[in-house]
mmCIF file of C-alpha atoms in Angstrom:
data_model
loop_
_atom_site.group_PDB
_atom_site.id
_atom_site.type_symbol
_atom_site.label_atom_id
_atom_site.label_comp_id
_atom_site.label_asym_id
_atom_site.label_seq_id
_atom_site.Cartn_x
_atom_site.Cartn_y
_atom_site.Cartn_z
ATOM 1 C CA UNK A 177 -8.931 -60.263 -66.142
ATOM 2 C CA UNK A 178 -9.162 -59.155 -62.915
ATOM 3 C CA UNK A 179 -11.534 -58.920 -60.212
ATOM 4 C CA UNK A 180 -11.369 -55.997 -57.902
ATOM 5 C CA UNK A 181 -12.740 -54.946 -54.395
ATOM 6 C CA UNK A 182 -12.568 -51.653 -52.974
ATOM 7 C CA UNK A 183 -13.009 -51.026 -49.139
ATOM 8 C CA UNK A 184 -12.058 -48.055 -46.632
ATOM 9 C CA UNK A 185 -15.009 -45.696 -47.875
ATOM 10 C CA UNK A 186 -16.719 -44.240 -44.694
ATOM 11 C CA UNK A 187 -18.257 -40.748 -43.187
ATOM 12 C CA UNK A 188 -15.439 -38.283 -42.823
ATOM 13 C CA UNK A 189 -15.823 -34.890 -41.762
ATOM 14 C CA UNK A 190 -14.323 -31.833 -43.692
ATOM 15 C CA UNK A 191 -10.539 -31.794 -43.562
ATOM 16 C CA UNK A 192 -10.568 -35.004 -42.654
ATOM 17 C CA UNK A 193 -8.525 -38.246 -44.370
ATOM 18 C CA UNK A 194 -9.535 -42.004 -45.638
ATOM 19 C CA UNK A 195 -7.702 -44.139 -47.260
ATOM 20 C CA UNK A 196 -8.923 -46.578 -49.941
ATOM 21 C CA UNK A 197 -7.626 -49.683 -50.755
ATOM 22 C CA UNK A 198 -8.342 -51.848 -53.736
ATOM 23 C CA UNK A 199 -7.614 -56.025 -53.476
ATOM 24 C CA UNK A 200 -7.504 -57.514 -56.962
ATOM 25 C CA UNK A 201 -7.341 -60.839 -57.557
ATOM 26 C CA UNK A 202 -5.422 -62.513 -60.555
ATOM 27 C CA UNK A 203 -1.613 -63.405 -61.159
ATOM 28 C CA UNK A 204 -1.498 -60.558 -63.896
ATOM 29 C CA UNK A 205 -2.063 -57.404 -61.578
ATOM 30 C CA UNK A 206 1.223 -55.928 -62.323
ATOM 31 C CA UNK A 207 0.817 -55.816 -65.707
ATOM 32 C CA UNK A 208 -2.006 -53.245 -65.214
ATOM 33 C CA UNK A 209 -2.066 -49.525 -64.840
ATOM 34 C CA UNK A 210 -4.517 -49.139 -62.446
ATOM 35 C CA UNK A 211 -7.706 -45.909 -61.993
ATOM 36 C CA UNK A 212 -9.570 -44.307 -59.458
ATOM 37 C CA UNK A 213 -12.736 -42.966 -60.655
ATOM 38 C CA UNK A 214 -15.599 -41.093 -58.770
ATOM 39 C CA UNK A 215 -19.018 -40.671 -59.655
ATOM 40 C CA UNK A 216 -21.766 -38.501 -57.609
ATOM 41 C CA UNK A 217 -25.319 -38.775 -58.050
ATOM 42 C CA UNK A 218 -26.439 -37.176 -60.970
ATOM 43 C CA UNK A 219 -23.112 -36.476 -62.713
ATOM 44 C CA UNK A 220 -20.700 -38.368 -65.010
ATOM 45 C CA UNK A 221 -17.941 -40.650 -63.566
ATOM 46 C CA UNK A 222 -15.151 -39.015 -63.065
ATOM 47 C CA UNK A 223 -11.238 -39.360 -63.011
ATOM 48 C CA UNK A 224 -9.355 -38.842 -59.798
ATOM 49 C CA UNK A 225 -6.111 -40.464 -59.800
ATOM 50 C CA UNK A 226 -4.088 -43.546 -61.923
ATOM 51 C CA UNK A 227 -0.860 -45.210 -61.269
ATOM 52 C CA UNK A 228 1.197 -47.068 -64.292
ATOM 53 C CA UNK A 229 1.925 -51.233 -63.415
ATOM 54 C CA UNK A 230 5.557 -49.935 -61.763
ATOM 55 C CA UNK A 231 4.294 -47.316 -59.944
ATOM 56 C CA UNK A 232 6.514 -44.749 -61.247
ATOM 57 C CA UNK A 233 4.360 -42.452 -63.120
ATOM 58 C CA UNK A 234 1.510 -41.356 -60.890
ATOM 59 C CA UNK A 235 -1.740 -38.715 -62.502
ATOM 60 C CA UNK A 236 -3.726 -36.594 -60.902
ATOM 61 C CA UNK A 237 -7.295 -34.786 -61.339
ATOM 62 C CA UNK A 238 -6.012 -31.067 -60.796
ATOM 63 C CA UNK A 239 -8.727 -30.633 -58.173
ATOM 64 C CA UNK A 240 -6.791 -33.804 -55.781
ATOM 65 C CA UNK A 241 -3.186 -33.178 -56.510
ATOM 66 C CA UNK A 242 -1.430 -32.686 -53.420
ATOM 67 C CA UNK A 243 -4.151 -33.582 -51.480
ATOM 68 C CA UNK A 244 -4.649 -37.416 -52.904
ATOM 69 C CA UNK A 245 -2.077 -40.084 -53.148
ATOM 70 C CA UNK A 246 -2.463 -43.124 -55.516
ATOM 71 C CA UNK A 247 0.641 -45.857 -54.212
ATOM 72 C CA UNK A 248 0.158 -50.014 -55.170
ATOM 73 C CA UNK A 249 2.259 -53.232 -54.090
ATOM 74 C CA UNK A 250 2.462 -55.535 -56.486
ATOM 75 C CA UNK A 251 3.261 -57.902 -54.016
ATOM 76 C CA UNK A 252 0.261 -57.504 -52.616
ATOM 77 C CA UNK A 253 -2.114 -57.266 -55.357
ATOM 78 C CA UNK A 254 -3.173 -53.974 -54.054
ATOM 79 C CA UNK A 255 -3.572 -50.230 -55.243
ATOM 80 C CA UNK A 256 -4.852 -47.768 -52.953
ATOM 81 C CA UNK A 257 -5.862 -43.830 -52.407
ATOM 82 C CA UNK A 258 -4.906 -41.560 -49.471
ATOM 83 C CA UNK A 259 -7.297 -39.026 -49.526
ATOM 84 C CA UNK A 260 -6.742 -35.843 -47.154
ATOM 85 C CA UNK A 261 -8.170 -32.475 -46.730
ATOM 86 C CA UNK A 262 -11.354 -33.904 -48.219
ATOM 87 C CA UNK A 263 -14.217 -31.154 -48.548
ATOM 88 C CA UNK A 264 -17.815 -31.699 -49.331
ATOM 89 C CA UNK A 265 -17.215 -32.365 -53.279
ATOM 90 C CA UNK A 266 -15.209 -35.117 -52.943
ATOM 91 C CA UNK A 267 -18.130 -36.980 -51.776
ATOM 92 C CA UNK A 268 -19.292 -39.768 -54.557
ATOM 93 C CA UNK A 269 -19.074 -43.547 -54.779
ATOM 94 C CA UNK A 270 -15.389 -44.520 -55.723
ATOM 95 C CA UNK A 271 -14.575 -47.177 -58.692
ATOM 96 C CA UNK A 272 -10.880 -49.082 -58.282
ATOM 97 C CA UNK A 273 -10.356 -50.150 -62.565
ATOM 98 C CA UNK A 274 -7.726 -52.073 -63.980
ATOM 99 C CA UNK A 275 -6.719 -50.053 -66.988
ATOM 100 C CA UNK A 276 -6.990 -52.490 -70.147
ATOM 101 C CA UNK A 277 -6.592 -50.948 -73.007
ATOM 102 C CA UNK A 278 -4.270 -48.311 -74.722
ATOM 103 C CA UNK A 279 -6.185 -45.321 -74.504
ATOM 104 C CA UNK A 280 -5.772 -42.343 -71.852
ATOM 105 C CA UNK A 281 -5.757 -43.159 -68.445
ATOM 106 C CA UNK A 282 -7.989 -40.429 -67.750
ATOM 107 C CA UNK A 283 -11.011 -42.006 -69.434
ATOM 108 C CA UNK A 284 -13.079 -44.629 -67.873
ATOM 109 C CA UNK A 285 -13.174 -45.719 -71.728
ATOM 110 C CA UNK A 286 -9.345 -46.972 -71.425
ATOM 111 C CA UNK A 287 -10.508 -49.227 -67.737
ATOM 112 C CA UNK A 288 -12.374 -52.834 -68.567
ATOM 113 C CA UNK A 289 -12.370 -53.873 -65.218
ATOM 114 C CA UNK A 290 -14.522 -52.024 -62.465
ATOM 115 C CA UNK A 291 -14.868 -52.804 -58.421
ATOM 116 C CA UNK A 292 -18.021 -52.451 -56.982
ATOM 117 C CA UNK A 293 -17.270 -49.162 -55.581
ATOM 118 C CA UNK A 294 -17.173 -47.640 -52.267
ATOM 119 C CA UNK A 295 -18.699 -44.500 -50.776
ATOM 120 C CA UNK A 296 -17.010 -41.609 -49.504
ATOM 121 C CA UNK A 297 -19.455 -39.240 -47.633
ATOM 122 C CA UNK A 298 -18.045 -35.763 -46.544
ATOM 123 C CA UNK A 299 -20.143 -33.869 -43.826
ATOM 124 C CA UNK A 300 -19.346 -30.145 -43.876
#
């Protein structure tokens, strides 16, 4: 089990950048693949990015490729999401999650531990 706490959300103008961070507690953090998801009002939770335990494999939803970067520092029990060139469609609550099953990295059903979320607002 790992506990997750996100930070770094806020209000940014369209075209701007934000860096989200997720701090994990627990000695087994490095054994988990990690993901970022987002949920806008009235919409389902959506996959954004994922990274495997070593950081060697990264996955992104098509809409953020080239603009968002997921990274992790296992020695610091942290995973980050650098978001550049933000547009209003990116506004949502962003969640960090630990992958606890062998299912798809793109499915929220594969993640058993979630943070409380951090709000990202993008003004046009």
